[in-house]
Amino acid sequence: MTATASETTLDAPVDIRFTAAGAPLAVRYDGRVWAVAAEPVHWFSRDSWWETRRNATKGSGDLVSVEHWRVQVRLGSSTSTLRTFELRRDPLAEQWLLESISDS
């Protein structure tokens, strides 16, 4: 499946390669490697725990912090058009999700 700018929510699993400092370096999506081509933006939001009804035992970790990255990427080392990927990792998840793609 190839995403277009009109798609708002994909929630597609992706693999991310990070720098030693912890910033995204490349994203593997749909069998292609997209290189990060600009300074990424990083933030956290809070999960609506009252809706998910997650139960946790004491010491199980952070159940509410959702991690996000907004990265501008292009295919490999090409000079292709920049695209913006919104990435998300839910609390306690190990898998990153591609939330959306836009042209810019």
CSV table of C-alpha atoms in Angstrom, one decimal:
chain,number,residue,atom,x,y,z
A,1,MET,CA,0.0,0.0,0.0
A,2,THR,CA,1.3,3.4,-0.9
A,3,ALA,CA,0.1,6.3,1.2
A,4,THR,CA,-1.0,9.7,-0.2
A,5,ALA,CA,-1.2,13.1,1.3
A,6,SER,CA,-4.9,12.8,1.7
A,7,GLU,CA,-4.6,9.9,4.2
A,8,THR,CA,-4.8,11.2,7.8
A,9,THR,CA,-4.5,8.1,10.0
A,10,LEU,CA,-2.5,5.1,8.8
A,11,ASP,CA,-1.3,3.4,12.0
A,12,ALA,CA,1.1,1.3,9.9
A,13,PRO,CA,4.0,-0.4,11.6
A,14,VAL,CA,7.4,1.0,10.7
A,15,ASP,CA,11.0,0.3,11.7
A,16,ILE,CA,13.1,3.3,12.7
A,17,ARG,CA,16.9,3.6,12.9
A,18,PHE,CA,18.0,6.1,15.5
A,19,THR,CA,21.2,8.0,16.0
A,20,ALA,CA,23.4,7.5,19.1
A,21,ALA,CA,21.7,10.6,20.6
A,22,GLY,CA,18.2,9.0,20.1
A,23,ALA,CA,16.9,11.0,17.1
A,24,PRO,CA,15.4,9.2,14.0
A,25,LEU,CA,17.9,8.7,11.2
A,26,ALA,CA,15.8,6.6,8.8
A,27,VAL,CA,12.3,5.0,8.6
A,28,ARG,CA,11.5,1.7,6.8
A,29,TYR,CA,8.0,1.8,5.5
A,30,ASP,CA,6.3,-0.2,2.7
A,31,GLY,CA,9.6,-1.9,1.8
A,32,ARG,CA,11.5,1.4,1.3
A,33,VAL,CA,14.0,3.3,3.4
A,34,TRP,CA,13.2,6.9,3.9
A,35,ALA,CA,16.2,9.0,5.1
A,36,VAL,CA,15.5,11.8,7.6
A,37,ALA,CA,16.5,15.0,5.8
A,38,ALA,CA,15.8,17.8,8.3
A,39,GLU,CA,15.8,18.3,12.1
A,40,PRO,CA,13.1,16.1,13.6
A,41,VAL,CA,10.5,17.4,16.1
A,42,HIS,CA,9.9,15.3,19.3
A,43,TRP,CA,7.1,15.5,21.8
A,44,PHE,CA,5.0,13.5,24.2
A,45,SER,CA,1.2,13.5,24.6
A,46,ARG,CA,-0.9,11.7,27.2
A,47,ASP,CA,-3.0,8.6,26.5
A,48,SER,CA,-6.7,8.8,27.5
A,49,TRP,CA,-6.2,6.0,30.1
A,50,TRP,CA,-9.8,6.4,31.3
A,51,GLU,CA,-11.0,5.3,27.9
A,52,THR,CA,-8.5,2.4,27.4
A,53,ARG,CA,-9.2,1.0,30.8
A,54,ARG,CA,-5.6,-0.3,31.1
A,55,ASN,CA,-4.9,-2.2,34.3
A,56,ALA,CA,-1.4,-2.2,35.6
A,57,THR,CA,0.5,-3.7,38.4
A,58,LYS,CA,2.7,-1.6,40.6
A,59,GLY,CA,6.0,-0.9,38.9
A,60,SER,CA,4.8,-1.8,35.3
A,61,GLY,CA,6.0,1.5,33.9
A,62,ASP,CA,4.5,4.6,32.3
A,63,LEU,CA,1.1,3.9,30.9
A,64,VAL,CA,0.1,7.3,29.7
A,65,SER,CA,3.0,8.9,27.8
A,66,VAL,CA,2.6,8.6,24.0
A,67,GLU,CA,5.9,9.4,22.2
A,68,HIS,CA,5.8,11.3,18.9
A,69,TRP,CA,8.2,12.3,16.2
A,70,ARG,CA,7.6,14.5,13.1
A,71,VAL,CA,10.3,13.9,10.5
A,72,GLN,CA,10.8,15.2,7.0
A,73,VAL,CA,12.1,12.3,4.9
A,74,ARG,CA,13.1,11.5,1.3
A,75,LEU,CA,13.8,8.2,-0.4
A,76,GLY,CA,17.3,7.0,0.4
A,77,SER,CA,20.0,9.5,-0.5
A,78,SER,CA,18.1,10.8,-3.5
A,79,THR,CA,16.9,14.3,-4.1
A,80,SER,CA,13.3,13.2,-4.1
A,81,THR,CA,10.5,15.5,-2.8
A,82,LEU,CA,10.4,15.8,1.0
A,83,ARG,CA,7.5,14.1,2.8
A,84,THR,CA,6.5,14.6,6.4
A,85,PHE,CA,5.9,11.5,8.5
A,86,GLU,CA,4.2,11.6,11.9
A,87,LEU,CA,5.4,8.7,14.0
A,88,ARG,CA,3.9,7.4,17.3
A,89,ARG,CA,4.7,4.9,19.9
A,90,ASP,CA,2.0,4.1,22.4
A,91,PRO,CA,2.7,3.5,26.1
A,92,LEU,CA,4.6,0.2,26.8
A,93,ALA,CA,4.7,-0.6,23.0
A,94,GLU,CA,7.9,-1.5,21.3
A,95,GLN,CA,6.5,-1.0,17.8
A,96,TRP,CA,6.5,2.4,16.2
A,97,LEU,CA,3.5,3.4,14.0
A,98,LEU,CA,3.3,5.7,11.0
A,99,GLU,CA,0.4,7.9,11.9
A,100,SER,CA,0.2,10.0,8.8
A,101,ILE,CA,2.1,11.2,5.7
A,102,SER,CA,1.9,14.6,4.1
A,103,ASP,CA,3.8,16.4,1.3
A,104,SER,CA,6.0,19.2,2.4
